[in-house]
Amino acid sequence: VGYLTLFNLKKNTPASKQYPTTTHKEQNTVRLQAYERLVLFLERIHPDSLLIRHTHMEHTAQQLQVVLISTIRQEFEYNFSQQIYISEAAWGIIKSAKDELVTIINTVGTELKDGNALMLSEKILDSYRENYDKDFIQEALHFLRNEARLLQNT
């Protein structure tokens, strides 16, 4: 009886009363916050920032590699839900930047099995700067900032 009463109550309640609506301004605020969080994510995984926070002299290259990959994945997973608030193109660029950085770290880490953390850090930075015509994280940041500006103007 309780279930049928609840069902009939919901059935007779207008949709506008069932789900609160948000204004365009409120939606934009939430979307802008998603862009802010994803900009912060990209800034945090940029090799310059990431390596400063995680390179410790007592680590081996393999230990640092594990820490870096784990950190990137945790940061990404923490921000995973933000994809519903941004464009598919923006999410694709973020995901691609993350994947490219993980590839660099894994490639360099595989090549440098018997090194220390400092050696791995230097090799990652060298590879990041030498093997890419453009800084793909900076490009992703630029893309996000442009989309956020467009959103602010609506």
Short mmCIF file of N, CA and C in Angstrom, two decimals:
data_model
loop_
_atom_site.label_atom_id
_atom_site.label_comp_id
_atom_site.label_asym_id
_atom_site.label_seq_id
_atom_site.Cartn_x
_atom_site.Cartn_y
_atom_site.Cartn_z
N VAL A 1 0.83 -1.19 0.00
CA VAL A 1 0.00 0.00 0.00
C VAL A 1 0.88 1.26 0.00
N GLY A 2 1.95 1.25 0.80
CA GLY A 2 2.85 2.41 0.87
C GLY A 2 3.49 2.72 -0.46
N TYR A 3 3.91 1.69 -1.19
CA TYR A 3 4.55 1.87 -2.49
C TYR A 3 3.57 2.45 -3.49
N LEU A 4 2.33 1.94 -3.51
CA LEU A 4 1.32 2.44 -4.44
C LEU A 4 0.98 3.89 -4.15
N THR A 5 0.93 4.26 -2.90
CA THR A 5 0.65 5.64 -2.53
C THR A 5 1.76 6.55 -3.04
N LEU A 6 3.00 6.16 -2.83
CA LEU A 6 4.14 6.94 -3.29
C LEU A 6 4.14 7.03 -4.81
N PHE A 7 3.83 5.93 -5.49
CA PHE A 7 3.79 5.92 -6.95
C PHE A 7 2.72 6.88 -7.45
N ASN A 8 1.54 6.82 -6.87
CA ASN A 8 0.45 7.71 -7.29
C ASN A 8 0.77 9.16 -6.99
N LEU A 9 1.44 9.41 -5.89
CA LEU A 9 1.83 10.76 -5.54
C LEU A 9 2.80 11.31 -6.59
N LYS A 10 3.81 10.52 -6.96
CA LYS A 10 4.78 10.96 -7.97
C LYS A 10 4.12 11.12 -9.32
N LYS A 11 3.19 10.21 -9.63
CA LYS A 11 2.52 10.23 -10.92
C LYS A 11 1.70 11.51 -11.09
N ASN A 12 1.14 12.00 -10.00
CA ASN A 12 0.27 13.17 -10.07
C ASN A 12 1.01 14.48 -9.79
N THR A 13 2.30 14.41 -9.51
CA THR A 13 3.09 15.61 -9.23
C THR A 13 3.67 16.12 -10.53
N PRO A 14 3.50 17.41 -10.81
CA PRO A 14 4.08 17.95 -12.05
C PRO A 14 5.60 17.78 -12.05
N ALA A 15 6.17 17.62 -13.24
CA ALA A 15 7.61 17.41 -13.38
C ALA A 15 8.41 18.55 -12.78
N SER A 16 7.89 19.76 -12.86
CA SER A 16 8.63 20.90 -12.32
C SER A 16 8.79 20.82 -10.80
N LYS A 17 7.90 20.12 -10.13
CA LYS A 17 8.01 19.98 -8.69
C LYS A 17 8.85 18.77 -8.30
N GLN A 18 9.01 17.83 -9.21
CA GLN A 18 9.80 16.64 -8.93
C GLN A 18 11.29 16.94 -8.96
N TYR A 19 11.71 17.73 -9.91
CA TYR A 19 13.13 18.01 -10.09
C TYR A 19 13.34 19.51 -10.09
N PRO A 20 14.16 20.00 -9.18
CA PRO A 20 14.41 21.44 -9.17
C PRO A 20 15.17 21.84 -10.43
N THR A 21 14.83 22.97 -10.98
CA THR A 21 15.52 23.45 -12.17
C THR A 21 16.60 24.44 -11.76
N THR A 22 17.60 24.56 -12.60
CA THR A 22 18.67 25.52 -12.33
C THR A 22 18.66 26.57 -13.42
N THR A 23 19.13 27.72 -13.09
CA THR A 23 19.19 28.79 -14.07
C THR A 23 20.43 28.63 -14.94
N HIS A 24 20.43 29.34 -16.03
CA HIS A 24 21.57 29.32 -16.95
C HIS A 24 22.83 29.79 -16.22
N LYS A 25 22.68 30.80 -15.38
CA LYS A 25 23.82 31.32 -14.63
C LYS A 25 24.37 30.27 -13.67
N GLU A 26 23.50 29.53 -12.99
CA GLU A 26 23.94 28.48 -12.08
C GLU A 26 24.65 27.35 -12.83
N GLN A 27 24.12 27.01 -14.00
CA GLN A 27 24.75 25.97 -14.82
C GLN A 27 26.14 26.40 -15.26
N ASN A 28 26.26 27.65 -15.66
CA ASN A 28 27.57 28.16 -16.08
C ASN A 28 28.56 28.18 -14.93
N THR A 29 28.08 28.50 -13.74
CA THR A 29 28.96 28.51 -12.57
C THR A 29 29.53 27.12 -12.32
N VAL A 30 28.68 26.11 -12.38
CA VAL A 30 29.13 24.73 -12.18
C VAL A 30 30.10 24.32 -13.29
N ARG A 31 29.79 24.69 -14.50
CA ARG A 31 30.66 24.34 -15.61
C ARG A 31 32.02 25.04 -15.48
N LEU A 32 32.01 26.30 -15.09
CA LEU A 32 33.27 27.02 -14.90
C LEU A 32 34.11 26.40 -13.79
N GLN A 33 33.45 25.93 -12.74
CA GLN A 33 34.18 25.26 -11.67
C GLN A 33 34.84 23.97 -12.19
N ALA A 34 34.17 23.28 -13.10
CA ALA A 34 34.76 22.08 -13.70
C ALA A 34 35.99 22.45 -14.50
N TYR A 35 35.91 23.53 -15.28
CA TYR A 35 37.08 23.97 -16.04
C TYR A 35 38.22 24.35 -15.10
N GLU A 36 37.90 25.01 -14.00
CA GLU A 36 38.92 25.38 -13.03
C GLU A 36 39.61 24.15 -12.46
N ARG A 37 38.84 23.16 -12.10
CA ARG A 37 39.42 21.93 -11.53
C ARG A 37 40.29 21.22 -12.55
N LEU A 38 39.89 21.23 -13.80
CA LEU A 38 40.67 20.53 -14.82
C LEU A 38 41.93 21.31 -15.19
N VAL A 39 41.86 22.63 -15.12
CA VAL A 39 43.08 23.42 -15.30
C VAL A 39 44.06 23.09 -14.18
N LEU A 40 43.57 23.02 -12.97
CA LEU A 40 44.41 22.66 -11.83
C LEU A 40 45.00 21.25 -12.01
N PHE A 41 44.20 20.32 -12.49
CA PHE A 41 44.69 18.96 -12.76
C PHE A 41 45.87 19.01 -13.73
N LEU A 42 45.70 19.71 -14.84
CA LEU A 42 46.78 19.78 -15.83
C LEU A 42 48.03 20.47 -15.27
N GLU A 43 47.82 21.51 -14.47
CA GLU A 43 48.96 22.18 -13.85
C GLU A 43 49.69 21.24 -12.90
N ARG A 44 48.94 20.43 -12.17
CA ARG A 44 49.54 19.52 -11.20
C ARG A 44 50.29 18.37 -11.86
N ILE A 45 49.85 17.93 -13.05
CA ILE A 45 50.55 16.82 -13.70
C ILE A 45 51.62 17.29 -14.67
N HIS A 46 51.75 18.58 -14.87
CA HIS A 46 52.83 19.06 -15.74
C HIS A 46 54.15 18.56 -15.15
N PRO A 47 55.05 18.04 -15.98
CA PRO A 47 56.29 17.46 -15.45
C PRO A 47 57.06 18.38 -14.51
N ASP A 48 57.11 19.67 -14.81
CA ASP A 48 57.83 20.59 -13.93
C ASP A 48 57.27 20.55 -12.51
N SER A 49 55.97 20.57 -12.40
CA SER A 49 55.31 20.55 -11.09
C SER A 49 55.34 19.16 -10.46
N LEU A 50 55.01 18.17 -11.24
CA LEU A 50 54.93 16.79 -10.76
C LEU A 50 56.26 16.29 -10.23
N LEU A 51 57.32 16.55 -10.96
CA LEU A 51 58.63 16.06 -10.56
C LEU A 51 59.18 16.79 -9.34
N ILE A 52 58.89 18.06 -9.21
CA ILE A 52 59.33 18.80 -8.02
C ILE A 52 58.69 18.22 -6.77
N ARG A 53 57.41 17.88 -6.87
CA ARG A 53 56.70 17.36 -5.70
C ARG A 53 57.08 15.94 -5.33
N HIS A 54 57.52 15.14 -6.31
CA HIS A 54 57.66 13.70 -6.05
C HIS A 54 59.07 13.13 -6.19
N THR A 55 60.03 13.90 -6.64
CA THR A 55 61.39 13.38 -6.77
C THR A 55 62.11 13.46 -5.44
N HIS A 56 62.44 12.30 -4.90
CA HIS A 56 63.19 12.22 -3.65
C HIS A 56 64.46 11.43 -3.91
N MET A 57 65.54 11.92 -3.39
CA MET A 57 66.86 11.33 -3.67
C MET A 57 66.95 9.86 -3.27
N GLU A 58 66.21 9.46 -2.26
CA GLU A 58 66.31 8.07 -1.80
C GLU A 58 65.54 7.09 -2.69
N HIS A 59 64.74 7.59 -3.62
CA HIS A 59 63.98 6.71 -4.52
C HIS A 59 64.85 6.21 -5.67
N THR A 60 64.55 5.01 -6.09
CA THR A 60 65.15 4.52 -7.35
C THR A 60 64.29 5.05 -8.49
N ALA A 61 64.77 4.88 -9.70
CA ALA A 61 64.01 5.29 -10.87
C ALA A 61 62.68 4.56 -10.94
N GLN A 62 62.70 3.27 -10.67
CA GLN A 62 61.47 2.47 -10.71
C GLN A 62 60.47 2.93 -9.65
N GLN A 63 60.94 3.25 -8.47
CA GLN A 63 60.04 3.73 -7.42
C GLN A 63 59.39 5.05 -7.82
N LEU A 64 60.21 5.94 -8.36
CA LEU A 64 59.67 7.22 -8.81
C LEU A 64 58.66 7.02 -9.94
N GLN A 65 58.95 6.14 -10.84
CA GLN A 65 58.03 5.87 -11.95
C GLN A 65 56.67 5.43 -11.41
N VAL A 66 56.67 4.53 -10.45
CA VAL A 66 55.43 4.05 -9.85
C VAL A 66 54.68 5.19 -9.16
N VAL A 67 55.41 6.02 -8.42
CA VAL A 67 54.79 7.15 -7.72
C VAL A 67 54.18 8.13 -8.71
N LEU A 68 54.90 8.44 -9.77
CA LEU A 68 54.39 9.40 -10.75
C LEU A 68 53.14 8.89 -11.45
N ILE A 69 53.17 7.65 -11.91
CA ILE A 69 52.01 7.08 -12.61
C ILE A 69 50.82 7.01 -11.66
N SER A 70 51.07 6.58 -10.44
CA SER A 70 49.99 6.49 -9.45
C SER A 70 49.39 7.86 -9.16
N THR A 71 50.23 8.86 -9.02
CA THR A 71 49.76 10.22 -8.76
C THR A 71 48.91 10.73 -9.91
N ILE A 72 49.38 10.55 -11.12
CA ILE A 72 48.62 11.01 -12.29
C ILE A 72 47.27 10.32 -12.35
N ARG A 73 47.24 9.03 -12.15
CA ARG A 73 45.97 8.29 -12.19
C ARG A 73 45.03 8.72 -11.08
N GLN A 74 45.56 8.92 -9.89
CA GLN A 74 44.71 9.37 -8.78
C GLN A 74 44.12 10.75 -9.06
N GLU A 75 44.95 11.66 -9.54
CA GLU A 75 44.48 13.01 -9.87
C GLU A 75 43.40 12.93 -10.96
N PHE A 76 43.63 12.10 -11.96
CA PHE A 76 42.67 11.96 -13.05
C PHE A 76 41.35 11.38 -12.54
N GLU A 77 41.44 10.33 -11.74
CA GLU A 77 40.23 9.71 -11.21
C GLU A 77 39.46 10.67 -10.31
N TYR A 78 40.15 11.48 -9.58
CA TYR A 78 39.51 12.47 -8.71
C TYR A 78 38.69 13.46 -9.54
N ASN A 79 39.16 13.76 -10.73
CA ASN A 79 38.49 14.75 -11.59
C ASN A 79 37.64 14.13 -12.69
N PHE A 80 37.51 12.83 -12.68
CA PHE A 80 36.82 12.11 -13.75
C PHE A 80 35.39 12.60 -13.98
N SER A 81 34.68 12.90 -12.95
CA SER A 81 33.27 13.31 -13.09
C SER A 81 33.12 14.67 -13.75
N GLN A 82 34.19 15.44 -13.83
CA GLN A 82 34.10 16.77 -14.44
C GLN A 82 33.80 16.72 -15.93
N GLN A 83 34.00 15.56 -16.54
CA GLN A 83 33.78 15.44 -17.98
C GLN A 83 32.33 15.74 -18.37
N ILE A 84 31.39 15.57 -17.46
CA ILE A 84 29.99 15.84 -17.83
C ILE A 84 29.70 17.33 -17.96
N TYR A 85 30.59 18.17 -17.48
CA TYR A 85 30.37 19.61 -17.50
C TYR A 85 31.15 20.33 -18.60
N ILE A 86 32.01 19.61 -19.31
CA ILE A 86 32.82 20.26 -20.34
C ILE A 86 32.54 19.60 -21.69
N SER A 87 33.07 20.19 -22.74
CA SER A 87 32.85 19.64 -24.07
C SER A 87 33.61 18.33 -24.26
N GLU A 88 33.14 17.53 -25.19
CA GLU A 88 33.83 16.28 -25.50
C GLU A 88 35.24 16.55 -26.02
N ALA A 89 35.38 17.62 -26.78
CA ALA A 89 36.71 17.97 -27.32
C ALA A 89 37.68 18.30 -26.17
N ALA A 90 37.20 19.06 -25.20
CA ALA A 90 38.05 19.42 -24.07
C ALA A 90 38.44 18.18 -23.27
N TRP A 91 37.47 17.29 -23.04
CA TRP A 91 37.77 16.07 -22.29
C TRP A 91 38.78 15.21 -23.06
N GLY A 92 38.60 15.13 -24.36
CA GLY A 92 39.53 14.35 -25.18
C GLY A 92 40.95 14.88 -25.11
N ILE A 93 41.09 16.19 -25.12
CA ILE A 93 42.42 16.81 -25.04
C ILE A 93 43.05 16.55 -23.67
N ILE A 94 42.27 16.63 -22.62
CA ILE A 94 42.78 16.37 -21.27
C ILE A 94 43.23 14.92 -21.16
N LYS A 95 42.38 14.02 -21.62
CA LYS A 95 42.70 12.59 -21.54
C LYS A 95 43.95 12.27 -22.38
N SER A 96 44.04 12.87 -23.54
CA SER A 96 45.19 12.66 -24.41
C SER A 96 46.47 13.18 -23.76
N ALA A 97 46.41 14.35 -23.15
CA ALA A 97 47.59 14.92 -22.48
C ALA A 97 48.04 14.01 -21.35
N LYS A 98 47.09 13.51 -20.58
CA LYS A 98 47.42 12.59 -19.48
C LYS A 98 48.05 11.32 -20.02
N ASP A 99 47.46 10.76 -21.07
CA ASP A 99 47.98 9.52 -21.66
C ASP A 99 49.38 9.71 -22.25
N GLU A 100 49.60 10.84 -22.90
CA GLU A 100 50.93 11.10 -23.48
C GLU A 100 52.00 11.21 -22.39
N LEU A 101 51.65 11.86 -21.29
CA LEU A 101 52.61 11.99 -20.19
C LEU A 101 52.91 10.63 -19.57
N VAL A 102 51.89 9.82 -19.38
CA VAL A 102 52.09 8.47 -18.84
C VAL A 102 52.99 7.66 -19.77
N THR A 103 52.79 7.80 -21.07
CA THR A 103 53.63 7.10 -22.05
C THR A 103 55.08 7.54 -21.93
N ILE A 104 55.31 8.83 -21.81
CA ILE A 104 56.68 9.34 -21.65
C ILE A 104 57.32 8.74 -20.40
N ILE A 105 56.61 8.80 -19.30
CA ILE A 105 57.16 8.30 -18.03
C ILE A 105 57.47 6.81 -18.13
N ASN A 106 56.56 6.04 -18.71
CA ASN A 106 56.78 4.60 -18.84
C ASN A 106 57.90 4.27 -19.81
N THR A 107 57.99 4.99 -20.90
CA THR A 107 59.05 4.75 -21.88
C THR A 107 60.41 5.05 -21.28
N VAL A 108 60.54 6.21 -20.67
CA VAL A 108 61.81 6.59 -20.06
C VAL A 108 62.14 5.66 -18.89
N GLY A 109 61.13 5.32 -18.11
CA GLY A 109 61.34 4.41 -16.97
C GLY A 109 61.81 3.04 -17.41
N THR A 110 61.30 2.55 -18.53
CA THR A 110 61.72 1.26 -19.05
C THR A 110 63.17 1.32 -19.54
N GLU A 111 63.53 2.43 -20.16
CA GLU A 111 64.89 2.58 -20.67
C GLU A 111 65.91 2.75 -19.54
N LEU A 112 65.47 3.28 -18.40
CA LEU A 112 66.37 3.60 -17.30
C LEU A 112 66.02 2.73 -16.09
N LYS A 113 66.32 1.47 -16.19
CA LYS A 113 65.94 0.53 -15.12
C LYS A 113 66.82 0.66 -13.89
N ASP A 114 68.10 0.93 -14.07
CA ASP A 114 69.03 0.91 -12.95
C ASP A 114 69.48 2.30 -12.53
N GLY A 115 68.61 3.27 -12.64
CA GLY A 115 68.99 4.62 -12.27
C GLY A 115 68.33 5.06 -10.98
N ASN A 116 68.64 6.28 -10.60
CA ASN A 116 67.99 6.84 -9.41
C ASN A 116 66.89 7.81 -9.84
N ALA A 117 66.18 8.33 -8.85
CA ALA A 117 65.03 9.20 -9.12
C ALA A 117 65.45 10.47 -9.86
N LEU A 118 66.57 11.03 -9.49
CA LEU A 118 67.03 12.26 -10.14
C LEU A 118 67.32 12.03 -11.62
N MET A 119 67.95 10.91 -11.92
CA MET A 119 68.23 10.58 -13.32
C MET A 119 66.93 10.43 -14.11
N LEU A 120 65.95 9.75 -13.52
CA LEU A 120 64.66 9.58 -14.20
C LEU A 120 63.98 10.92 -14.41
N SER A 121 64.01 11.77 -13.41
CA SER A 121 63.40 13.11 -13.52
C SER A 121 64.00 13.88 -14.69
N GLU A 122 65.32 13.87 -14.77
CA GLU A 122 66.00 14.59 -15.85
C GLU A 122 65.63 14.02 -17.21
N LYS A 123 65.59 12.70 -17.30
CA LYS A 123 65.25 12.06 -18.58
C LYS A 123 63.80 12.35 -18.99
N ILE A 124 62.90 12.37 -18.01
CA ILE A 124 61.50 12.68 -18.32
C ILE A 124 61.39 14.10 -18.85
N LEU A 125 62.04 15.04 -18.17
CA LEU A 125 62.00 16.43 -18.63
C LEU A 125 62.62 16.58 -20.01
N ASP A 126 63.76 15.92 -20.23
CA ASP A 126 64.40 15.97 -21.55
C ASP A 126 63.48 15.41 -22.63
N SER A 127 62.90 14.28 -22.36
CA SER A 127 62.00 13.65 -23.33
C SER A 127 60.78 14.52 -23.59
N TYR A 128 60.22 15.08 -22.54
CA TYR A 128 59.05 15.94 -22.66
C TYR A 128 59.35 17.16 -23.52
N ARG A 129 60.51 17.74 -23.32
CA ARG A 129 60.86 18.97 -24.03
C ARG A 129 61.42 18.73 -25.43
N GLU A 130 62.13 17.62 -25.63
CA GLU A 130 62.80 17.38 -26.90
C GLU A 130 61.93 16.65 -27.93
N ASN A 131 61.09 15.76 -27.48
CA ASN A 131 60.36 14.91 -28.42
C ASN A 131 59.01 15.46 -28.84
N TYR A 132 58.66 16.61 -28.35
CA TYR A 132 57.37 17.19 -28.72
C TYR A 132 57.60 18.59 -29.24
N ASP A 133 57.07 18.85 -30.44
CA ASP A 133 57.21 20.18 -31.02
C ASP A 133 56.51 21.22 -30.15
N LYS A 134 55.39 20.79 -29.56
CA LYS A 134 54.62 21.69 -28.72
C LYS A 134 54.42 21.05 -27.36
N ASP A 135 54.28 21.87 -26.37
CA ASP A 135 54.00 21.42 -25.01
C ASP A 135 52.52 21.03 -24.95
N PHE A 136 52.23 19.73 -25.01
CA PHE A 136 50.84 19.28 -25.12
C PHE A 136 50.01 19.62 -23.89
N ILE A 137 50.62 19.74 -22.73
CA ILE A 137 49.85 20.14 -21.55
C ILE A 137 49.50 21.62 -21.64
N GLN A 138 50.45 22.43 -22.09
CA GLN A 138 50.15 23.85 -22.27
C GLN A 138 49.08 24.05 -23.33
N GLU A 139 49.10 23.25 -24.38
CA GLU A 139 48.06 23.33 -25.40
C GLU A 139 46.69 22.97 -24.83
N ALA A 140 46.65 21.95 -23.99
CA ALA A 140 45.39 21.57 -23.34
C ALA A 140 44.90 22.69 -22.42
N LEU A 141 45.83 23.29 -21.68
CA LEU A 141 45.46 24.42 -20.82
C LEU A 141 44.91 25.58 -21.64
N HIS A 142 45.55 25.87 -22.74
CA HIS A 142 45.09 26.94 -23.62
C HIS A 142 43.68 26.65 -24.13
N PHE A 143 43.44 25.42 -24.55
CA PHE A 143 42.12 25.01 -25.05
C PHE A 143 41.07 25.20 -23.96
N LEU A 144 41.36 24.72 -22.74
CA LEU A 144 40.40 24.85 -21.64
C LEU A 144 40.12 26.31 -21.30
N ARG A 145 41.16 27.12 -21.27
CA ARG A 145 40.97 28.53 -20.95
C ARG A 145 40.12 29.23 -22.00
N ASN A 146 40.33 28.89 -23.25
CA ASN A 146 39.50 29.48 -24.32
C ASN A 146 38.04 29.08 -24.17
N GLU A 147 37.79 27.80 -23.90
CA GLU A 147 36.41 27.36 -23.72
C GLU A 147 35.78 28.03 -22.50
N ALA A 148 36.53 28.17 -21.44
CA ALA A 148 36.00 28.83 -20.24
C ALA A 148 35.66 30.29 -20.52
N ARG A 149 36.49 30.96 -21.30
CA ARG A 149 36.20 32.36 -21.66
C ARG A 149 34.93 32.44 -22.48
N LEU A 150 34.77 31.52 -23.41
CA LEU A 150 33.54 31.50 -24.22
C LEU A 150 32.32 31.28 -23.33
N LEU A 151 32.45 30.42 -22.37
CA LEU A 151 31.36 30.12 -21.45
C LEU A 151 31.02 31.35 -20.61
N GLN A 152 32.02 32.10 -20.21
CA GLN A 152 31.79 33.30 -19.39
C GLN A 152 31.03 34.35 -20.19
N ASN A 153 31.19 34.34 -21.49
CA ASN A 153 30.56 35.34 -22.34
C ASN A 153 29.13 35.00 -22.74
N THR A 154 28.63 33.85 -22.27
CA THR A 154 27.25 33.48 -22.63
C THR A 154 26.29 33.85 -21.52
#
